[in-house]
Coordinates of N, CA and C in Angstrom, one line a residue:
M1 N 0.8 -1.2 0.0 CA 0.0 0.0 0.0 C 0.9 1.2 0.0
T2 N 0.3 2.3 -0.5 CA 1.1 3.6 -0.5 C 1.5 4.0 0.9
T3 N 2.6 4.8 0.9 CA 3.1 5.3 2.2 C 2.5 6.6 2.6
K4 N 1.5 7.1 1.9 CA 0.9 8.4 2.3 C 0.4 8.3 3.7
A5 N 0.4 9.4 4.4 CA -0.1 9.4 5.8 C -1.5 9.0 6.0
I6 N -2.4 9.5 5.0 CA -3.8 9.1 5.1 C -4.3 8.7 3.7
V7 N -4.9 7.5 3.6 CA -5.4 7.0 2.4 C -6.9 6.7 2.5
T8 N -7.7 7.1 1.6 CA -9.2 6.8 1.7 C -9.5 5.6 0.8
L9 N -10.1 4.5 1.3 CA -10.4 3.4 0.5 C -11.9 3.2 0.5
R10 N -12.5 2.6 -0.5 CA -13.9 2.4 -0.7 C -14.3 1.0 -0.5
G11 N -15.1 0.7 0.5 CA -15.6 -0.7 0.7 C -14.6 -1.6 1.4
E12 N -15.1 -2.6 2.1 CA -14.2 -3.5 2.9 C -13.3 -4.3 2.0
A13 N -13.8 -4.7 0.8 CA -13.0 -5.5 -0.1 C -11.7 -4.8 -0.4
E14 N -11.8 -3.5 -0.8 CA -10.6 -2.7 -1.1 C -9.7 -2.5 0.2
L15 N -10.4 -2.4 1.3 CA -9.7 -2.2 2.6 C -8.8 -3.4 2.8
V16 N -9.4 -4.6 2.7 CA -8.6 -5.8 2.9 C -7.5 -6.0 1.9
R17 N -7.9 -5.7 0.6 CA -6.9 -6.0 -0.5 C -5.7 -5.1 -0.3
R18 N -5.9 -3.8 0.1 CA -4.8 -2.9 0.1 C -4.1 -2.7 1.5
A19 N -4.9 -3.0 2.6 CA -4.4 -2.8 3.9 C -4.3 -4.1 4.7
G20 N -4.8 -5.2 4.1 CA -4.8 -6.5 4.8 C -3.5 -6.9 5.4
A21 N -2.4 -6.7 4.6 CA -1.1 -7.1 5.1 C -0.7 -6.4 6.3
L22 N -1.1 -5.1 6.4 CA -0.8 -4.3 7.6 C -1.5 -4.9 8.8
F23 N -2.8 -5.3 8.6 CA -3.5 -5.9 9.7 C -2.8 -7.2 10.2
A24 N -2.5 -8.1 9.1 CA -2.0 -9.4 9.4 C -0.6 -9.3 10.1
G25 N 0.0 -8.2 10.0 CA 1.3 -8.0 10.6 C 1.3 -7.6 12.1
V26 N 0.1 -7.6 12.7 CA 0.0 -7.1 14.1 C 0.8 -8.0 15.0
R27 N 1.5 -7.4 15.9 CA 2.3 -8.2 16.8 C 2.1 -7.9 18.3
R28 N 1.7 -6.6 18.6 CA 1.6 -6.3 20.0 C 0.1 -6.0 20.5
E29 N -0.6 -5.3 19.6 CA -1.9 -4.8 20.1 C -2.8 -4.6 18.9
F30 N -4.1 -5.1 19.0 CA -5.1 -4.9 18.0 C -6.3 -4.4 18.7
L31 N -6.7 -3.1 18.5 CA -7.9 -2.5 19.1 C -8.9 -2.3 18.1
C32 N -10.2 -2.6 18.4 CA -11.3 -2.4 17.5 C -12.5 -1.9 18.2
A33 N -13.1 -0.8 17.6 CA -14.4 -0.3 18.1 C -15.4 -0.3 17.0
A34 N -16.6 -0.9 17.3 CA -17.6 -1.0 16.3 C -19.0 -1.0 17.0
G35 N -20.0 -0.4 16.2 CA -21.3 -0.4 16.7 C -21.9 -1.8 16.8
E36 N -21.5 -2.6 15.8 CA -22.0 -4.0 15.7 C -20.9 -4.9 15.0
P37 N -21.0 -6.2 15.2 CA -19.9 -7.0 14.7 C -19.7 -7.0 13.2
A38 N -20.8 -6.7 12.5 CA -20.7 -6.7 11.0 C -19.9 -5.6 10.4
T39 N -19.6 -4.6 11.3 CA -18.8 -3.4 10.8 C -17.5 -3.8 10.1
W40 N -16.8 -4.7 10.7 CA -15.5 -5.1 10.2 C -15.5 -6.6 9.7
S41 N -16.6 -7.0 9.2 CA -16.8 -8.4 8.9 C -15.8 -8.9 7.9
A42 N -15.4 -8.1 6.9 CA -14.4 -8.6 5.9 C -13.0 -8.3 6.4
A43 N -12.8 -7.3 7.2 CA -11.5 -7.0 7.7 C -11.0 -7.9 8.8
A44 N -12.0 -8.4 9.6 CA -11.6 -9.3 10.7 C -10.8 -10.5 10.4
P45 N -11.0 -11.2 9.3 CA -10.2 -12.4 8.9 C -8.7 -12.0 8.7
A46 N -8.4 -10.7 8.5 CA -7.1 -10.3 8.2 C -6.2 -10.3 9.5
V47 N -6.9 -10.4 10.7 CA -6.2 -10.5 12.0 C -5.7 -11.9 12.1
P48 N -4.5 -12.1 12.5 CA -3.9 -13.5 12.6 C -4.7 -14.4 13.4
R49 N -5.0 -15.6 12.9 CA -5.7 -16.6 13.7 C -4.8 -17.3 14.7
A50 N -3.6 -17.5 14.2 CA -2.6 -18.2 15.1 C -2.2 -17.3 16.3
P51 N -2.1 -17.9 17.5 CA -1.7 -17.0 18.6 C -0.4 -16.3 18.4
V52 N -0.3 -15.1 18.8 CA 1.0 -14.3 18.8 C 1.3 -14.0 20.2
P53 N 2.5 -14.5 20.7 CA 2.9 -14.3 22.1 C 2.8 -12.8 22.5
G54 N 2.1 -12.6 23.6 CA 2.0 -11.2 24.1 C 1.0 -10.3 23.4
L55 N 0.3 -10.8 22.3 CA -0.6 -10.0 21.6 C -1.8 -9.7 22.4
V56 N -2.2 -8.4 22.5 CA -3.4 -8.0 23.2 C -4.5 -7.6 22.1
V57 N -5.6 -8.3 22.2 CA -6.8 -8.0 21.3 C -7.9 -7.5 22.1
R58 N -8.3 -6.2 21.9 CA -9.5 -5.6 22.6 C -10.5 -5.2 21.6
K59 N -11.7 -5.6 21.8 CA -12.8 -5.2 20.9 C -14.0 -4.6 21.7
L60 N -14.4 -3.4 21.3 CA -15.4 -2.6 22.0 C -16.6 -2.5 21.0
Y61 N -17.8 -3.0 21.5 CA -19.0 -2.9 20.7 C -20.1 -2.2 21.5
G62 N -21.1 -1.7 20.7 CA -22.3 -1.2 21.2 C -23.2 -2.3 21.7
P63 N -24.3 -1.9 22.4 CA -25.2 -3.0 23.0 C -25.9 -3.8 21.9
G64 N -26.0 -3.3 20.7 CA -26.6 -4.1 19.6 C -25.9 -5.3 19.3
A65 N -24.6 -5.4 19.6 CA -23.8 -6.6 19.3 C -24.4 -7.9 19.9
L66 N -25.2 -7.8 20.9 CA -25.7 -9.0 21.6 C -27.2 -9.3 21.3
R67 N -27.7 -8.5 20.3 CA -29.1 -8.7 20.1 C -29.5 -9.6 18.9
T68 N -28.5 -10.2 18.3 CA -28.8 -11.2 17.3 C -28.0 -12.4 17.6
P69 N -28.5 -13.6 17.1 CA -27.8 -14.8 17.4 C -26.4 -14.8 16.7
A70 N -26.3 -14.2 15.5 CA -25.0 -14.1 14.9 C -24.0 -13.3 15.7
G71 N -24.5 -12.2 16.2 CA -23.6 -11.3 17.0 C -23.1 -12.0 18.3
R72 N -24.0 -12.7 19.0 CA -23.7 -13.4 20.2 C -22.7 -14.6 19.9
E73 N -22.9 -15.2 18.8 CA -22.0 -16.3 18.4 C -20.6 -15.8 18.1
L74 N -20.5 -14.6 17.4 CA -19.2 -14.1 17.1 C -18.5 -13.6 18.3
L75 N -19.2 -13.0 19.3 CA -18.6 -12.5 20.5 C -18.1 -13.7 21.3
G76 N -18.8 -14.8 21.3 CA -18.4 -16.0 21.9 C -17.1 -16.6 21.3
Q77 N -17.0 -16.6 20.0 CA -15.8 -17.0 19.3 C -14.6 -16.2 19.6
L78 N -14.8 -14.8 19.6 CA -13.7 -13.9 19.9 C -13.2 -14.1 21.4
T79 N -14.2 -14.3 22.3 CA -13.8 -14.5 23.7 C -13.0 -15.8 23.8
G80 N -13.5 -16.9 23.1 CA -12.8 -18.1 23.1 C -11.4 -18.1 22.5
A81 N -11.2 -17.1 21.6 CA -9.9 -17.0 21.0 C -8.9 -16.1 21.8
G82 N -9.4 -15.6 23.0 CA -8.6 -14.8 23.9 C -8.7 -13.3 23.8
A83 N -9.7 -12.8 23.0 CA -9.9 -11.4 22.9 C -10.6 -10.9 24.1
E84 N -10.3 -9.7 24.5 CA -11.0 -9.0 25.6 C -12.2 -8.2 24.9
I85 N -13.4 -8.4 25.4 CA -14.6 -7.8 24.9 C -15.2 -6.9 25.9
R86 N -15.6 -5.7 25.5 CA -16.4 -4.8 26.4 C -17.5 -4.2 25.6
I87 N -18.6 -3.9 26.3 CA -19.8 -3.4 25.7 C -20.0 -2.0 26.3
S88 N -20.2 -1.0 25.4 CA -20.5 0.4 25.8 C -22.0 0.6 25.9
A89 N -22.4 1.6 26.7 CA -23.8 1.9 26.9 C -24.5 2.3 25.6
A90 N -23.7 2.9 24.7 CA -24.3 3.4 23.4 C -23.2 3.0 22.4
P91 N -23.6 2.9 21.1 CA -22.7 2.6 20.1 C -21.5 3.5 20.1
P92 N -20.2 3.0 19.9 CA -19.0 3.9 19.9 C -19.2 5.0 19.0
A93 N -18.8 6.2 19.4 CA -18.9 7.4 18.5 C -18.1 7.3 17.3
H94 N -17.0 6.5 17.4 CA -16.1 6.4 16.2 C -15.8 4.9 16.1
E95 N -16.1 4.3 14.9 CA -15.7 3.0 14.6 C -14.3 2.9 14.0
A96 N -13.4 2.3 14.7 CA -12.0 2.3 14.3 C -11.3 1.1 14.6
I97 N -10.1 0.9 14.0 CA -9.2 -0.2 14.3 C -7.8 0.5 14.5
V98 N -7.1 0.1 15.5 CA -5.7 0.6 15.8 C -4.8 -0.6 15.9
V99 N -3.8 -0.6 15.1 CA -2.8 -1.8 15.0 C -1.5 -1.3 15.5
D100 N -1.0 -1.9 16.6 CA 0.3 -1.7 17.2 C 0.7 -0.3 17.4
G101 N -0.3 0.6 17.5 CA 0.0 2.0 17.7 C 0.6 2.7 16.5
R102 N 0.6 2.0 15.4 CA 1.3 2.6 14.2 C 0.3 2.8 13.0
L103 N -0.9 2.2 13.1 CA -1.8 2.3 12.0 C -3.2 2.4 12.6
A104 N -4.0 3.3 12.0 CA -5.5 3.4 12.4 C -6.3 3.4 11.2
V105 N -7.5 2.8 11.3 CA -8.5 2.8 10.2 C -9.7 3.3 10.8
L106 N -10.2 4.4 10.2 CA -11.4 5.1 10.7 C -12.6 4.8 9.7
A107 N -13.7 4.3 10.1 CA -14.8 4.0 9.2 C -15.7 5.3 9.2
A108 N -15.9 5.7 7.9 CA -16.8 6.9 7.7 C -18.2 6.5 8.0
P109 N -19.1 7.5 8.3 CA -20.5 7.1 8.4 C -21.1 6.4 7.2
R110 N -22.0 5.5 7.4 CA -22.6 4.8 6.2 C -23.4 5.8 5.3
S111 N -23.3 5.6 4.0 CA -23.9 6.4 3.1 C -25.4 6.2 3.0
A112 N -26.2 7.2 3.0 CA -27.7 7.1 3.0 C -28.1 6.4 1.6
A113 N -27.3 6.6 0.6 CA -27.5 6.0 -0.7 C -27.2 4.5 -0.8
G114 N -26.5 4.0 0.3 CA -26.2 2.6 0.4 C -25.0 2.2 -0.4
G115 N -24.1 3.1 -0.8 CA -22.9 2.8 -1.5 C -21.8 2.2 -0.6
P116 N -20.6 1.9 -1.2 CA -19.5 1.3 -0.4 C -19.1 2.3 0.7
R117 N -18.9 1.8 1.9 CA -18.4 2.7 3.0 C -17.0 3.1 2.8
A118 N -16.7 4.3 3.2 CA -15.3 4.8 3.0 C -14.5 4.5 4.3
Y119 N -13.2 4.2 4.1 CA -12.3 3.9 5.3 C -11.1 4.8 5.1
N120 N -10.7 5.5 6.1 CA -9.5 6.3 6.1 C -8.4 5.5 6.8
V121 N -7.4 5.1 6.1 CA -6.2 4.4 6.7 C -5.2 5.5 7.0
V122 N -4.8 5.6 8.3 CA -4.0 6.6 8.8 C -2.7 6.0 9.4
Q123 N -1.6 6.6 9.0 CA -0.3 6.2 9.5 C 0.5 7.4 10.1
E124 N -0.1 8.5 10.2 CA 0.5 9.7 10.8 C 0.5 9.4 12.4
P125 N 1.7 9.4 13.0 CA 1.8 9.0 14.4 C 1.0 9.8 15.3
G126 N 0.9 11.1 15.1 CA 0.1 11.9 16.0 C -1.4 11.6 16.0
V127 N -1.9 11.4 14.8 CA -3.3 11.0 14.6 C -3.6 9.7 15.1
V128 N -2.7 8.7 14.9 CA -2.9 7.3 15.4 C -2.9 7.4 16.9
A129 N -2.1 8.1 17.5 CA -2.0 8.3 19.0 C -3.3 8.8 19.5
G130 N -3.9 9.8 18.8 CA -5.1 10.4 19.2 C -6.3 9.4 19.1
V131 N -6.3 8.6 18.1 CA -7.4 7.6 17.9 C -7.3 6.6 19.0
R132 N -6.0 6.2 19.3 CA -5.8 5.2 20.4 C -6.3 5.8 21.7
A133 N -6.0 7.0 22.0 CA -6.4 7.7 23.2 C -8.0 7.7 23.4
L134 N -8.7 8.0 22.3 CA -10.1 8.0 22.3 C -10.7 6.6 22.5
F135 N -10.0 5.6 22.0 CA -10.4 4.2 22.2 C -10.2 3.9 23.7
E136 N -9.1 4.2 24.3 CA -8.8 3.9 25.7 C -9.9 4.6 26.6
T137 N -10.3 5.8 26.3 CA -11.3 6.5 27.1 C -12.6 5.7 27.0
A138 N -13.0 5.3 25.8 CA -14.3 4.6 25.7 C -14.2 3.2 26.4
W139 N -13.0 2.6 26.2 CA -12.8 1.3 26.8 C -12.9 1.3 28.4
E140 N -12.3 2.3 29.0 CA -12.4 2.4 30.4 C -13.7 2.7 31.0
T141 N -14.6 3.3 30.2 CA -16.0 3.6 30.7 C -17.0 2.5 30.2
S142 N -16.5 1.4 29.7 CA -17.4 0.4 29.2 C -17.4 -0.8 30.2
T143 N -18.2 -1.8 29.9 CA -18.4 -3.0 30.8 C -17.9 -4.2 30.1
D144 N -17.1 -5.0 30.8 CA -16.7 -6.3 30.2 C -17.9 -7.2 29.9
L145 N -17.7 -8.0 28.9 CA -18.8 -8.8 28.3 C -19.5 -9.7 29.4
A146 N -18.7 -10.4 30.2 CA -19.3 -11.3 31.2 C -20.2 -10.5 32.2
T147 N -19.7 -9.3 32.6 CA -20.5 -8.5 33.6 C -21.7 -8.0 32.9
Y148 N -21.6 -7.6 31.7 CA -22.7 -7.0 30.9 C -23.8 -8.0 30.7
R149 N -23.4 -9.2 30.5 CA -24.4 -10.3 30.3 C -25.3 -10.5 31.5
R150 N -24.7 -10.3 32.7 CA -25.4 -10.5 33.9 C -26.2 -9.3 34.4
T151 N -26.1 -8.2 33.7 CA -26.7 -7.0 34.2 C -27.9 -6.6 33.3
P152 N -29.1 -6.4 33.9 CA -30.2 -5.9 33.1 C -29.8 -4.6 32.4
F153 N -30.3 -4.3 31.2 CA -30.0 -3.1 30.5 C -31.2 -2.5 30.0
P154 N -31.3 -1.2 30.0 CA -30.5 -0.3 30.8 C -31.1 0.0 32.2
R155 N -30.4 0.6 33.1 CA -30.9 1.1 34.3 C -31.6 2.5 34.0
I156 N -32.8 2.6 34.2 CA -33.5 3.8 33.8 C -34.3 4.5 34.9
E157 N -34.4 5.8 34.8 CA -35.1 6.6 35.8 C -36.6 6.6 35.5
D158 N -37.4 7.1 36.4 CA -38.8 7.1 36.2 C -39.2 7.9 35.0
A159 N -38.6 9.1 34.8 CA -38.9 9.9 33.6 C -38.6 9.2 32.3
E160 N -37.5 8.5 32.3 CA -37.1 7.7 31.1 C -38.1 6.6 30.9
R161 N -38.5 5.9 32.0 CA -39.4 4.8 31.9 C -40.8 5.3 31.3
A162 N -41.2 6.5 31.6 CA -42.4 7.1 31.1 C -42.3 7.3 29.6
V163 N -41.1 7.7 29.1 CA -40.8 7.9 27.7 C -40.9 6.5 27.0
L164 N -40.3 5.5 27.6 CA -40.3 4.2 27.1 C -41.8 3.7 26.9
R165 N -42.6 4.0 27.9 CA -44.0 3.6 27.8 C -44.7 4.2 26.6
S166 N -44.4 5.5 26.4 CA -45.0 6.2 25.2 C -44.5 5.6 23.9
L167 N -43.2 5.2 23.9 CA -42.7 4.6 22.6 C -43.3 3.2 22.4
A168 N -43.5 2.5 23.5 CA -44.1 1.2 23.4 C -45.5 1.3 23.0
A169 N -46.2 2.3 23.4 CA -47.6 2.5 23.0 C -47.8 3.1 21.6
G170 N -46.7 3.6 21.0 CA -46.8 4.1 19.7 C -47.4 5.5 19.6
H171 N -47.3 6.3 20.7 CA -47.9 7.6 20.7 C -47.0 8.5 19.8
T172 N -47.7 9.5 19.2 CA -47.0 10.5 18.5 C -46.2 11.4 19.5
D173 N -45.2 12.1 19.0 CA -44.4 13.0 19.9 C -45.3 14.0 20.6
E174 N -46.3 14.6 19.8 CA -47.1 15.6 20.3 C -48.0 15.0 21.5
T175 N -48.6 13.9 21.2 CA -49.4 13.2 22.2 C -48.6 12.9 23.5
A176 N -47.5 12.3 23.3 CA -46.6 11.8 24.4 C -46.2 13.0 25.2
S177 N -45.7 14.1 24.6 CA -45.3 15.2 25.4 C -46.4 15.8 26.2
R178 N -47.6 15.8 25.6 CA -48.8 16.4 26.3 C -49.1 15.5 27.5
L179 N -49.1 14.2 27.3 CA -49.5 13.3 28.4 C -48.4 13.3 29.6
L180 N -47.2 13.6 29.2 CA -46.1 13.6 30.2 C -45.9 15.0 30.8
G181 N -46.6 16.0 30.2 CA -46.5 17.3 30.8 C -45.1 18.0 30.6
V182 N -44.5 17.7 29.4 CA -43.2 18.3 29.1 C -43.3 18.9 27.7
S183 N -42.4 19.8 27.4 CA -42.4 20.4 26.1 C -42.1 19.4 25.0
L184 N -42.5 19.6 23.8 CA -42.2 18.7 22.7 C -40.7 18.6 22.5
R185 N -40.0 19.7 22.6 CA -38.6 19.7 22.5 C -37.9 18.8 23.5
T186 N -38.4 18.9 24.8 CA -37.8 18.1 25.8 C -38.1 16.6 25.6
Y187 N -39.3 16.3 25.2 CA -39.6 14.9 24.9 C -38.8 14.3 23.8
R188 N -38.6 15.1 22.7 CA -37.8 14.6 21.6 C -36.3 14.4 22.0
R189 N -35.8 15.3 22.9 CA -34.5 15.2 23.4 C -34.3 13.9 24.2
R190 N -35.3 13.6 25.0 CA -35.3 12.4 25.8 C -35.3 11.1 24.9
V191 N -36.2 11.2 23.9 CA -36.3 10.1 23.0 C -34.9 9.8 22.3
A192 N -34.3 10.9 21.8 CA -33.0 10.8 21.1 C -32.0 10.1 22.1
T193 N -32.0 10.5 23.3 CA -31.0 10.0 24.3 C -31.3 8.5 24.5
L194 N -32.5 8.1 24.6 CA -32.9 6.7 24.9 C -32.6 5.9 23.6
M195 N -32.8 6.4 22.4 CA -32.5 5.7 21.2 C -31.1 5.4 21.1
S196 N -30.2 6.3 21.5 CA -28.8 6.1 21.5 C -28.4 5.0 22.5
A197 N -29.0 5.1 23.7 CA -28.7 4.1 24.7 C -29.2 2.7 24.3
L198 N -30.3 2.7 23.6 CA -30.9 1.4 23.2 C -30.3 0.9 21.9
D199 N -29.4 1.7 21.3 CA -28.8 1.3 20.0 C -29.9 1.1 19.0
A200 N -30.9 1.9 19.0 CA -32.1 1.9 18.1 C -31.9 2.9 17.0
R201 N -32.1 2.4 15.7 CA -31.9 3.3 14.6 C -33.2 3.9 14.1
S202 N -34.3 3.5 14.7 CA -35.6 4.0 14.3 C -36.6 4.0 15.5
R203 N -37.6 4.8 15.4 CA -38.6 4.8 16.5 C -39.3 3.4 16.7
F204 N -39.5 2.8 15.5 CA -40.1 1.4 15.6 C -39.2 0.5 16.4
Q205 N -37.9 0.5 16.1 CA -36.9 -0.4 16.8 C -36.9 0.0 18.3
A206 N -36.9 1.3 18.5 CA -36.9 1.8 19.9 C -38.2 1.3 20.7
G207 N -39.3 1.3 20.0 CA -40.6 0.8 20.6 C -40.5 -0.7 20.9
L208 N -39.9 -1.5 20.0 CA -39.7 -2.9 20.3 C -38.8 -3.1 21.5
R209 N -37.7 -2.4 21.6 CA -36.8 -2.5 22.7 C -37.5 -2.0 24.0
A210 N -38.3 -1.0 23.9 CA -39.1 -0.5 25.1 C -40.0 -1.6 25.6
R211 N -40.7 -2.3 24.7 CA -41.6 -3.3 25.2 C -40.8 -4.5 25.9
E212 N -39.6 -4.8 25.4 CA -38.8 -5.8 26.0 C -38.4 -5.3 27.5
I213 N -37.9 -4.1 27.6 CA -37.4 -3.6 28.9 C -38.5 -3.4 29.9
L214 N -39.7 -3.1 29.4 CA -40.9 -2.9 30.3 C -41.5 -4.2 30.7
G215 N -41.1 -5.3 30.1 CA -41.6 -6.6 30.5 C -42.8 -7.0 29.7
T216 N -43.0 -6.4 28.5 CA -44.2 -6.8 27.7 C -43.7 -7.6 26.5
G217 N -42.4 -8.0 26.5 CA -41.9 -8.8 25.4 C -41.2 -10.0 26.0
P218 N -40.8 -11.0 25.1 CA -40.2 -12.2 25.6 C -38.8 -12.0 26.1
D219 N -38.1 -10.9 25.7 CA -36.7 -10.7 26.1 C -36.5 -9.6 27.2
A220 N -37.6 -9.4 28.0 CA -37.6 -8.3 28.9 C -36.3 -8.2 29.7
G221 N -35.7 -6.9 29.6 CA -34.6 -6.6 30.5 C -33.3 -7.2 30.3
R222 N -33.2 -8.2 29.3 CA -31.9 -8.9 29.2 C -31.3 -8.5 27.8
A223 N -30.1 -8.0 27.9 CA -29.5 -7.6 26.6 C -29.0 -8.8 25.9
D224 N -28.8 -9.9 26.5 CA -28.2 -11.1 25.8 C -29.2 -12.2 25.7
T225 N -30.5 -11.9 25.9 CA -31.5 -13.0 25.8 C -31.5 -13.6 24.4
P226 N -31.4 -14.9 24.2 CA -31.5 -15.5 22.9 C -32.9 -15.2 22.3

């Protein structure tokens, strides 16, 4: 691959083709942050399968990683292979990979048009150090997988529970804000906060999660319920 400090690649196939060798050469530390396991689905095989003495593998995921059988299976495989897994309360703000403190890959937001995702491959030492520092901050405030599996998610206050009830009932924002006695702006802000915490990409998805948490669905309160 070119030695430019920052290179933009389109799609995971190109990422693996042009940067796969850099991933495979990891020797000391492999850090990965993703909202869901599928984010780096093609890049992940580039990480050495054979044990590397002293290699530290840390993977940070959002809560959505445990909500599908495929996600739970993958996390189990990673744990079995010796990776350290932590779950953040909300999807990581930046989906990134850091290799040995010398290389970082930053995933751009997904295109609304559905085209190939862009990836910025960075080898500028100062930028790589900054990305690693952001990862470490997120890692320290997240929960290890084993503990997360034992803990009901999320812990919510009464005001948040009232918003969840409105989402579960399918109320419009106007109706819900009136019933709760808050401004429309305040209600929408609370909904946005809860959607982030629930890793919900739509009101419909948030409503489904709300019914689970409130005990009206089969997976009530358990982030890792099959």
